[in-house]
Amino acid sequence: MVGTDTSELNAARAALVEALVRTGDEDRDAFRTVYRLTSAKLFGICLRICADRQGAEDVLHDVYLTIWNRAGAYQPGRASPISWLATIARNRAIDWRRRQARTRAVGVEDAEAVPDGAPAQDDALLAVEAHARLHHCLEGIESRQRAAIRSAFFGGLTYAELAVQAAVPLGTMKSWVRRGLLALRGCLDGDA
Amino acid sequence: MATPDPDPDMTAAELALGVLDGDERAAALRRLVAEPGFAAEVEWWRDRLAALFADWPAVAAPAHLAARIEATLDRGAAGGAGGAANDNDHRWRTLAILASIAACVLLAVTTLLMLRPAPLPVRVPVTVTTPPPLIAAIAPTTKGAPIAAAYDRASGVVRIAGGVDVPAGRSAEVWAIRGTAAPRSLGLLPARGTARLAVPAALRGAMAAETVLAISIEPAGGSPTGLPTGPVVAAGKLSG
């Protein structure tokens, strides 16, 4: 089903790992390679969560400074370097969004447009198998629970924001997400 | 309609997903430091959820951004690893003002420092030029000898004389924890030798007596989240 060639995936990942390791030696060319290989993915994450172009640019700027400063300790033992980088970007963007939310109302509808569940077949850097399994398990849980979990992940939304977005009481939203996560864990464990 | 069963405890998953806020988030972050099993569970969820990153549409970053990043690196080159922190200074100052009504635990350290009343001027004899270092004995949580650590308040550098056992493919990361605030990373502990970690300017105010220094085991390269995700293997308090 998934058309990404395994050797292509391994080569892309190896290139990124190598560039990260060399970035750790303060190799600016290697850092540019890391940027070239990952900036579109990480900017997509920042833009979606910040829902503000300038904010997303500021966050991405900080994310790459972090990568430059921390790549020195990077060891190529981590299975998916792009996941490591994407997690940094997502968390920084969430921090930014929540700081903004305290000073002005950020519309939750800004984060409403969530990517559909179709597996991305062109992303050679991400583990295809883990992706297929997570999607399989997400498809298996109740639709409102699934929608809430996806909104939380892609929008960086809190329980309170999710409840407003879905127009349900906070307790109902918590219950949906918790039960969805419980079912998800059962499925992921069972498929291992 | 009332739900007959209580909700399952999914705190680890909720923290990884990022839905918690306020007190709930603060409580979960404290468990992350205190409970290795909980930390492992959070990491399990982060790894699983990371598969969703494939669904995220890529968007070309603006062309000028690469140059801006390089310019910042050029400016920070003299300061070595402190470049990012210096660049962030103005941001932190802005945040401290914006966050005056915030309960954001991640910012609590900075916020408290910026919002508390300015201390009264302290009369210091002019012959005293450097305050004495703060020291800590970082005790392993299982067994073994404590590791000596010293924080030089003048230079803002923590020296840690020794390491911890780190499984292959993992890294040891050092954290500063002030009161009930979220841990802040001081950097990675090298495999051998005495570590010299430069504390970012925004964190130096938090380096005081009673602040806990902790060492956790993280994925290679350090925590991807900016917070501890692995078990804490050693901890000790700074004292004057």
Short mmCIF file of C-alpha atoms in Angstrom, two decimals:
data_model
loop_
_atom_site.label_atom_id
_atom_site.label_comp_id
_atom_site.label_asym_id
_atom_site.label_seq_id
_atom_site.Cartn_x
_atom_site.Cartn_y
_atom_site.Cartn_z
CA MET A 1 0.00 0.00 0.00
CA VAL A 2 2.73 2.39 0.87
CA GLY A 3 4.91 3.06 -2.10
CA THR A 4 7.98 4.52 -0.46
CA ASP A 5 10.99 2.43 -1.29
CA THR A 6 12.80 1.17 1.79
CA SER A 7 16.26 1.93 0.48
CA GLU A 8 15.21 5.44 -0.44
CA LEU A 9 13.86 5.93 3.08
CA ASN A 10 17.05 4.66 4.65
CA ALA A 11 19.21 6.84 2.42
CA ALA A 12 17.20 9.97 3.25
CA ARG A 13 17.36 9.25 6.94
CA ALA A 14 21.07 8.47 6.81
CA ALA A 15 21.73 11.76 5.02
CA LEU A 16 19.88 13.69 7.72
CA VAL A 17 21.61 11.84 10.56
CA GLU A 18 25.00 12.49 9.00
CA ALA A 19 24.22 16.17 8.53
CA LEU A 20 23.06 16.42 12.15
CA VAL A 21 26.23 14.78 13.44
CA ARG A 22 28.40 17.12 11.37
CA THR A 23 26.34 20.07 12.58
CA GLY A 24 27.43 19.01 16.05
CA ASP A 25 31.00 19.72 14.96
CA GLU A 26 29.87 23.27 14.15
CA ASP A 27 29.91 22.52 10.42
CA ARG A 28 27.82 25.32 8.95
CA ASP A 29 27.44 23.57 5.58
CA ALA A 30 26.01 20.52 7.33
CA PHE A 31 23.64 22.79 9.25
CA ARG A 32 22.45 24.22 5.93
CA THR A 33 21.81 20.67 4.75
CA VAL A 34 19.73 19.96 7.86
CA TYR A 35 17.80 23.16 7.17
CA ARG A 36 17.25 22.26 3.52
CA LEU A 37 16.03 18.75 4.38
CA THR A 38 13.72 19.71 7.24
CA SER A 39 12.69 23.38 7.16
CA ALA A 40 9.54 22.90 5.05
CA LYS A 41 8.29 20.17 7.36
CA LEU A 42 9.09 22.14 10.50
CA PHE A 43 7.67 25.38 9.10
CA GLY A 44 4.46 23.54 8.22
CA ILE A 45 4.20 22.50 11.86
CA CYS A 46 4.92 25.99 13.21
CA LEU A 47 2.52 27.66 10.82
CA ARG A 48 -0.34 25.33 11.62
CA ILE A 49 -0.02 25.64 15.38
CA CYS A 50 0.86 29.33 15.59
CA ALA A 51 -1.78 30.24 12.99
CA ASP A 52 0.27 33.38 12.48
CA ARG A 53 2.96 33.75 9.87
CA GLN A 54 5.26 36.06 11.81
CA GLY A 55 4.91 33.95 14.92
CA ALA A 56 5.70 30.81 12.94
CA GLU A 57 8.83 32.45 11.51
CA ASP A 58 10.01 33.49 14.98
CA VAL A 59 9.41 30.01 16.36
CA LEU A 60 11.20 28.35 13.42
CA HIS A 61 14.15 30.70 13.92
CA ASP A 62 14.42 29.59 17.56
CA VAL A 63 13.98 25.94 16.63
CA TYR A 64 17.01 26.02 14.33
CA LEU A 65 19.13 27.84 16.89
CA THR A 66 18.23 25.04 19.29
CA ILE A 67 19.21 22.46 16.68
CA TRP A 68 22.54 24.22 16.11
CA ASN A 69 23.26 24.37 19.83
CA ARG A 70 22.19 20.84 20.68
CA ALA A 71 23.29 18.85 17.65
CA GLY A 72 26.71 18.44 19.27
CA ALA A 73 25.35 15.79 21.57
CA TYR A 74 23.27 14.09 18.90
CA GLN A 75 24.09 10.41 18.51
CA PRO A 76 22.87 8.54 15.47
CA GLY A 77 21.14 5.93 17.63
CA ARG A 78 17.74 7.55 17.42
CA ALA A 79 15.53 5.79 14.89
CA SER A 80 13.91 8.89 13.48
CA PRO A 81 15.81 12.16 13.61
CA ILE A 82 12.97 13.99 11.84
CA SER A 83 10.59 13.00 14.65
CA TRP A 84 13.04 14.41 17.17
CA LEU A 85 13.23 17.68 15.24
CA ALA A 86 9.48 17.81 14.61
CA THR A 87 8.78 17.32 18.31
CA ILE A 88 11.01 20.29 19.14
CA ALA A 89 9.14 22.42 16.60
CA ARG A 90 5.70 21.31 17.78
CA ASN A 91 6.48 22.00 21.43
CA ARG A 92 8.01 25.40 20.73
CA ALA A 93 5.01 26.34 18.61
CA ILE A 94 2.60 25.23 21.34
CA ASP A 95 4.52 27.30 23.91
CA TRP A 96 4.25 30.32 21.62
CA ARG A 97 0.54 29.79 20.99
CA ARG A 98 -0.26 29.52 24.70
CA ARG A 99 1.68 32.64 25.54
CA GLN A 100 -0.30 34.49 22.87
CA ALA A 101 -3.57 33.08 24.14
CA ARG A 102 -3.02 34.76 27.47
CA THR A 103 -2.80 38.21 26.00
CA ARG A 104 -5.34 38.00 23.21
CA ALA A 105 -7.99 35.57 22.13
CA VAL A 106 -6.56 33.20 19.55
CA GLY A 107 -9.49 31.74 17.67
CA VAL A 108 -9.54 28.00 18.03
CA GLU A 109 -11.08 27.86 14.58
CA ASP A 110 -7.68 28.90 13.26
CA ALA A 111 -6.42 25.46 14.13
CA GLU A 112 -9.52 23.66 12.98
CA ALA A 113 -8.35 22.63 9.57
CA VAL A 114 -6.67 19.35 10.35
CA PRO A 115 -4.90 17.29 7.72
CA ASP A 116 -7.01 14.36 6.63
CA GLY A 117 -6.06 10.88 7.67
CA ALA A 118 -4.62 9.77 4.34
CA PRO A 119 -1.15 8.34 4.88
CA ALA A 120 1.51 10.56 3.38
CA GLN A 121 3.42 8.42 0.98
CA ASP A 122 5.96 10.97 -0.05
CA ASP A 123 7.58 11.48 3.30
CA ALA A 124 10.65 9.36 3.05
CA LEU A 125 12.03 10.51 6.36
CA LEU A 126 9.32 9.08 8.55
CA ALA A 127 8.89 5.51 9.56
CA VAL A 128 6.28 4.11 7.21
CA GLU A 129 5.34 1.13 9.33
CA ALA A 130 4.74 3.08 12.53
CA HIS A 131 2.68 5.55 10.53
CA ALA A 132 0.47 2.85 9.00
CA ARG A 133 -0.12 1.21 12.37
CA LEU A 134 -1.07 4.43 14.11
CA HIS A 135 -3.53 5.23 11.35
CA HIS A 136 -5.00 1.77 11.47
CA CYS A 137 -5.55 2.16 15.23
CA LEU A 138 -6.92 5.70 14.95
CA GLU A 139 -9.44 4.49 12.38
CA GLY A 140 -10.62 1.93 14.91
CA ILE A 141 -11.70 4.36 17.62
CA GLU A 142 -14.94 6.27 17.88
CA SER A 143 -15.12 9.18 15.44
CA ARG A 144 -15.60 12.02 17.96
CA GLN A 145 -12.73 10.68 20.05
CA ARG A 146 -10.53 10.42 16.96
CA ALA A 147 -11.41 13.95 15.82
CA ALA A 148 -10.57 15.37 19.25
CA ILE A 149 -7.19 13.61 19.41
CA ARG A 150 -6.26 14.74 15.92
CA SER A 151 -7.30 18.35 16.67
CA ALA A 152 -5.18 18.27 19.82
CA PHE A 153 -2.15 16.96 17.99
CA PHE A 154 -2.28 19.14 14.90
CA GLY A 155 -3.69 22.29 16.47
CA GLY A 156 -1.77 22.16 19.73
CA LEU A 157 -5.08 22.69 21.54
CA THR A 158 -5.75 22.31 25.27
CA TYR A 159 -8.79 20.52 26.68
CA ALA A 160 -10.51 23.87 27.21
CA GLU A 161 -9.92 24.90 23.59
CA LEU A 162 -11.05 21.53 22.27
CA ALA A 163 -14.27 21.78 24.28
CA VAL A 164 -15.02 25.24 22.86
CA GLN A 165 -14.28 24.07 19.35
CA ALA A 166 -16.59 21.08 19.62
CA ALA A 167 -19.19 23.02 21.67
CA VAL A 168 -19.33 20.39 24.40
CA PRO A 169 -18.74 20.65 28.17
CA LEU A 170 -15.13 20.35 29.32
CA GLY A 171 -15.84 17.09 31.15
CA THR A 172 -17.30 15.54 28.01
CA MET A 173 -14.24 16.49 25.98
CA LYS A 174 -11.87 15.07 28.60
CA SER A 175 -13.84 11.85 28.62
CA TRP A 176 -13.72 11.55 24.80
CA VAL A 177 -9.98 12.11 24.65
CA ARG A 178 -9.15 9.81 27.57
CA ARG A 179 -11.28 6.98 26.25
CA GLY A 180 -9.89 7.47 22.77
CA LEU A 181 -6.32 7.36 24.07
CA LEU A 182 -7.08 4.25 26.12
CA ALA A 183 -8.47 2.47 23.06
CA LEU A 184 -5.53 3.69 20.99
CA ARG A 185 -3.05 2.28 23.48
CA GLY A 186 -4.82 -1.06 23.52
CA CYS A 187 -4.70 -1.25 19.73
CA LEU A 188 -1.05 -0.16 19.46
CA ASP A 189 -0.03 -2.68 22.12
CA GLY A 190 -2.07 -5.44 20.51
CA ASP A 191 -0.58 -4.86 17.08
CA ALA A 192 2.98 -4.91 18.30
CA MET B 1 -25.91 11.92 30.04
CA ALA B 2 -23.87 10.89 33.03
CA THR B 3 -20.98 8.57 32.42
CA PRO B 4 -21.17 5.55 34.71
CA ASP B 5 -17.45 4.72 34.77
CA PRO B 6 -14.73 7.10 35.89
CA ASP B 7 -12.38 8.18 33.12
CA PRO B 8 -9.21 6.11 32.83
CA ASP B 9 -6.01 7.79 34.08
CA MET B 10 -4.30 8.77 30.84
CA THR B 11 -2.12 11.53 32.24
CA ALA B 12 1.04 10.37 30.43
CA ALA B 13 -0.74 10.35 27.08
CA GLU B 14 -2.40 13.70 27.83
CA LEU B 15 0.98 15.26 28.58
CA ALA B 16 2.51 13.85 25.38
CA LEU B 17 -0.48 15.04 23.36
CA GLY B 18 -0.28 18.50 24.95
CA VAL B 19 -3.90 18.91 26.07
CA LEU B 20 -3.13 19.69 29.71
CA ASP B 21 -2.85 23.25 30.94
CA GLY B 22 -2.45 25.11 34.21
CA ASP B 23 -2.39 23.09 37.43
CA GLU B 24 -2.98 19.76 35.67
CA ARG B 25 0.05 20.33 33.49
CA ALA B 26 2.17 21.41 36.44
CA ALA B 27 1.20 18.27 38.37
CA ALA B 28 2.00 16.05 35.37
CA LEU B 29 5.40 17.72 34.93
CA ARG B 30 6.24 17.05 38.56
CA ARG B 31 5.37 13.37 38.08
CA LEU B 32 7.66 13.34 35.05
CA VAL B 33 10.60 14.15 37.30
CA ALA B 34 9.57 12.00 40.25
CA GLU B 35 8.33 8.80 38.58
CA PRO B 36 10.56 6.96 36.10
CA GLY B 37 7.67 4.69 35.09
CA PHE B 38 5.50 7.67 34.26
CA ALA B 39 8.34 9.28 32.31
CA ALA B 40 8.81 6.09 30.28
CA GLU B 41 5.09 6.06 29.53
CA VAL B 42 5.21 9.66 28.29
CA GLU B 43 8.13 8.78 26.03
CA TRP B 44 6.24 5.77 24.68
CA TRP B 45 3.35 8.06 23.71
CA ARG B 46 5.63 10.68 22.17
CA ASP B 47 7.22 8.03 20.00
CA ARG B 48 3.85 6.66 18.86
CA LEU B 49 2.27 10.05 18.20
CA ALA B 50 5.36 11.13 16.25
CA ALA B 51 4.11 8.93 13.41
CA LEU B 52 1.46 11.61 12.80
CA PHE B 53 4.14 14.07 11.74
CA ALA B 54 4.01 12.40 8.33
CA ASP B 55 0.53 13.86 7.84
CA TRP B 56 1.69 17.38 8.40
CA PRO B 57 1.75 19.35 5.17
CA ALA B 58 5.16 20.82 4.43
CA VAL B 59 5.24 24.56 3.73
CA ALA B 60 8.32 26.19 2.24
CA ALA B 61 9.88 28.49 4.81
CA PRO B 62 10.31 32.10 3.67
CA ALA B 63 13.55 32.62 1.78
CA HIS B 64 14.82 35.32 4.14
CA LEU B 65 14.59 33.11 7.21
CA ALA B 66 17.70 31.05 6.47
CA ALA B 67 19.73 34.26 6.29
CA ARG B 68 18.22 35.51 9.54
CA ILE B 69 19.17 32.29 11.32
CA GLU B 70 22.71 32.44 9.95
CA ALA B 71 23.03 36.06 11.00
CA THR B 72 22.00 35.16 14.54
CA LEU B 73 24.54 32.33 14.59
CA ASP B 74 27.23 34.73 13.38
CA ARG B 75 26.41 37.17 16.16
CA GLY B 76 26.36 34.41 18.75
CA ALA B 77 29.55 32.72 17.52
CA ALA B 78 31.73 34.47 20.08
CA GLY B 79 29.49 33.28 22.87
CA GLY B 80 29.55 29.67 21.74
CA ALA B 81 26.53 27.70 22.87
CA GLY B 82 25.07 30.75 24.54
CA GLY B 83 24.11 32.30 21.22
CA ALA B 84 20.51 31.24 21.29
CA ALA B 85 20.06 32.40 24.84
CA ASN B 86 21.44 35.83 24.04
CA ASP B 87 19.18 36.14 21.07
CA ASN B 88 16.27 35.20 23.25
CA ASP B 89 16.93 37.84 25.85
CA HIS B 90 14.55 40.40 24.44
CA ARG B 91 11.95 37.71 24.02
CA TRP B 92 12.22 36.64 27.64
CA ARG B 93 11.86 40.22 28.82
CA THR B 94 8.75 40.65 26.72
CA LEU B 95 7.34 37.40 28.03
CA ALA B 96 7.86 38.35 31.61
CA ILE B 97 5.54 41.28 31.10
CA LEU B 98 2.98 39.43 29.00
CA ALA B 99 2.86 36.55 31.43
CA SER B 100 1.98 38.63 34.44
CA ILE B 101 -1.41 36.97 34.71
CA ALA B 102 -0.23 33.61 33.52
CA ALA B 103 -0.08 30.39 35.41
CA CYS B 104 2.28 29.04 32.79
CA VAL B 105 4.60 26.72 34.66
CA LEU B 106 7.16 26.70 31.88
CA LEU B 107 7.65 30.40 32.37
CA ALA B 108 7.37 30.48 36.11
CA VAL B 109 11.08 30.73 36.77
CA THR B 110 11.56 33.67 34.49
CA THR B 111 8.32 35.29 35.48
CA LEU B 112 9.00 35.20 39.20
CA LEU B 113 12.38 36.71 38.67
CA MET B 114 11.11 39.52 36.53
CA LEU B 115 8.02 40.37 38.54
CA ARG B 116 9.29 40.29 42.08
CA PRO B 117 10.15 43.64 43.66
CA ALA B 118 13.66 44.80 43.04
CA PRO B 119 15.83 43.85 46.00
CA LEU B 120 17.12 46.60 48.23
CA PRO B 121 20.64 47.65 47.36
CA VAL B 122 23.11 45.49 49.19
CA ARG B 123 26.22 47.07 50.60
CA VAL B 124 29.13 45.00 49.51
CA PRO B 125 32.69 45.78 50.56
CA VAL B 126 34.53 46.80 47.43
CA THR B 127 37.23 44.24 48.08
CA VAL B 128 34.77 41.41 47.47
CA THR B 129 34.62 40.94 43.72
CA THR B 130 33.17 37.47 43.33
CA PRO B 131 30.42 35.78 45.34
CA PRO B 132 31.32 32.32 46.65
CA PRO B 133 30.13 29.45 44.47
CA LEU B 134 27.03 27.46 45.28
CA ILE B 135 27.70 23.78 45.68
CA ALA B 136 25.64 20.64 45.47
CA ALA B 137 26.15 16.93 46.04
CA ILE B 138 24.17 15.25 43.28
CA ALA B 139 23.25 11.92 44.82
CA PRO B 140 22.41 8.94 42.60
CA THR B 141 18.86 7.71 43.18
CA THR B 142 20.02 4.10 43.46
CA LYS B 143 23.55 3.67 44.81
CA GLY B 144 26.99 5.11 44.33
CA ALA B 145 28.91 8.16 45.43
CA PRO B 146 27.45 11.65 45.08
CA ILE B 147 28.76 13.80 42.25
CA ALA B 148 30.15 17.19 43.24
CA ALA B 149 28.74 20.22 41.43
CA ALA B 150 29.60 23.90 41.79
CA TYR B 151 27.88 26.93 40.32
CA ASP B 152 30.06 29.99 39.84
CA ARG B 153 27.71 32.95 40.20
CA ALA B 154 30.17 35.33 38.58
CA SER B 155 30.66 33.41 35.34
CA GLY B 156 27.31 31.59 35.29
CA VAL B 157 29.00 28.23 34.77
CA VAL B 158 28.10 24.95 36.46
CA ARG B 159 30.94 22.47 36.86
CA ILE B 160 30.01 18.85 37.48
CA ALA B 161 32.86 16.57 38.46
CA GLY B 162 31.82 13.18 37.22
CA GLY B 163 29.23 11.39 35.16
CA VAL B 164 26.52 8.78 35.46
CA ASP B 165 26.02 5.44 33.75
CA VAL B 166 24.24 6.07 30.47
CA PRO B 167 22.81 3.23 28.34
CA ALA B 168 24.08 3.01 24.77
CA GLY B 169 22.34 5.41 22.45
CA ARG B 170 21.11 7.66 25.26
CA SER B 171 22.28 10.94 26.78
CA ALA B 172 22.42 12.28 30.33
CA GLU B 173 20.84 15.72 30.67
CA VAL B 174 21.18 18.16 33.57
CA TRP B 175 18.18 20.11 34.87
CA ALA B 176 17.64 22.97 37.29
CA ILE B 177 14.40 22.82 39.27
CA ARG B 178 13.41 25.85 41.33
CA GLY B 179 10.61 25.15 43.79
CA THR B 180 7.59 23.74 42.00
CA ALA B 181 8.47 25.27 38.65
CA ALA B 182 9.09 23.07 35.63
CA PRO B 183 12.63 21.77 35.17
CA ARG B 184 14.87 23.81 32.86
CA SER B 185 17.64 22.13 30.90
CA LEU B 186 21.22 23.14 31.59
CA GLY B 187 22.57 20.92 28.83
CA LEU B 188 23.99 17.47 28.33
CA LEU B 189 26.51 15.76 30.57
CA PRO B 190 29.54 14.54 28.62
CA ALA B 191 30.42 10.86 28.90
CA ARG B 192 33.60 11.54 30.85
CA GLY B 193 35.55 14.31 32.52
CA THR B 194 34.33 17.40 34.28
CA ALA B 195 31.37 19.06 32.62
CA ARG B 196 31.31 22.83 32.25
CA LEU B 197 27.80 23.98 31.46
CA ALA B 198 27.15 27.64 30.72
CA VAL B 199 23.80 28.60 32.24
CA PRO B 200 21.73 30.74 29.85
CA ALA B 201 21.29 34.31 31.07
CA ALA B 202 17.54 33.87 31.49
CA LEU B 203 18.09 30.98 33.91
CA ARG B 204 20.84 32.41 36.06
CA GLY B 205 18.44 34.01 38.52
CA ALA B 206 16.99 30.58 39.23
CA MET B 207 20.39 29.27 40.26
CA ALA B 208 20.13 29.86 43.99
CA ALA B 209 20.24 27.97 47.26
CA GLU B 210 17.56 25.23 47.40
CA THR B 211 17.41 24.90 43.61
CA VAL B 212 17.64 21.21 42.72
CA LEU B 213 20.10 19.97 40.13
CA ALA B 214 18.89 16.70 38.59
CA ILE B 215 20.28 14.35 35.95
CA SER B 216 17.92 12.37 33.73
CA ILE B 217 18.46 9.77 31.02
CA GLU B 218 17.14 11.06 27.70
CA PRO B 219 17.05 10.01 24.06
CA ALA B 220 20.36 10.53 22.28
CA GLY B 221 20.94 14.24 21.87
CA GLY B 222 18.77 15.20 24.82
CA SER B 223 15.09 15.58 25.53
CA PRO B 224 13.17 16.48 22.37
CA THR B 225 10.62 18.40 24.39
CA GLY B 226 12.66 20.71 26.56
CA LEU B 227 11.43 18.82 29.62
CA PRO B 228 12.73 15.60 31.16
CA THR B 229 11.23 12.54 29.51
CA GLY B 230 13.39 9.82 31.04
CA PRO B 231 14.15 8.63 34.56
CA VAL B 232 15.96 10.91 36.99
CA VAL B 233 19.10 9.05 38.08
CA ALA B 234 20.63 11.63 40.42
CA ALA B 235 19.59 14.82 42.19
CA GLY B 236 20.89 17.27 44.80
CA LYS B 237 20.21 20.76 46.16
CA LEU B 238 22.43 23.79 45.71
CA SER B 239 23.56 25.47 48.90
CA GLY B 240 25.73 28.46 49.67
#
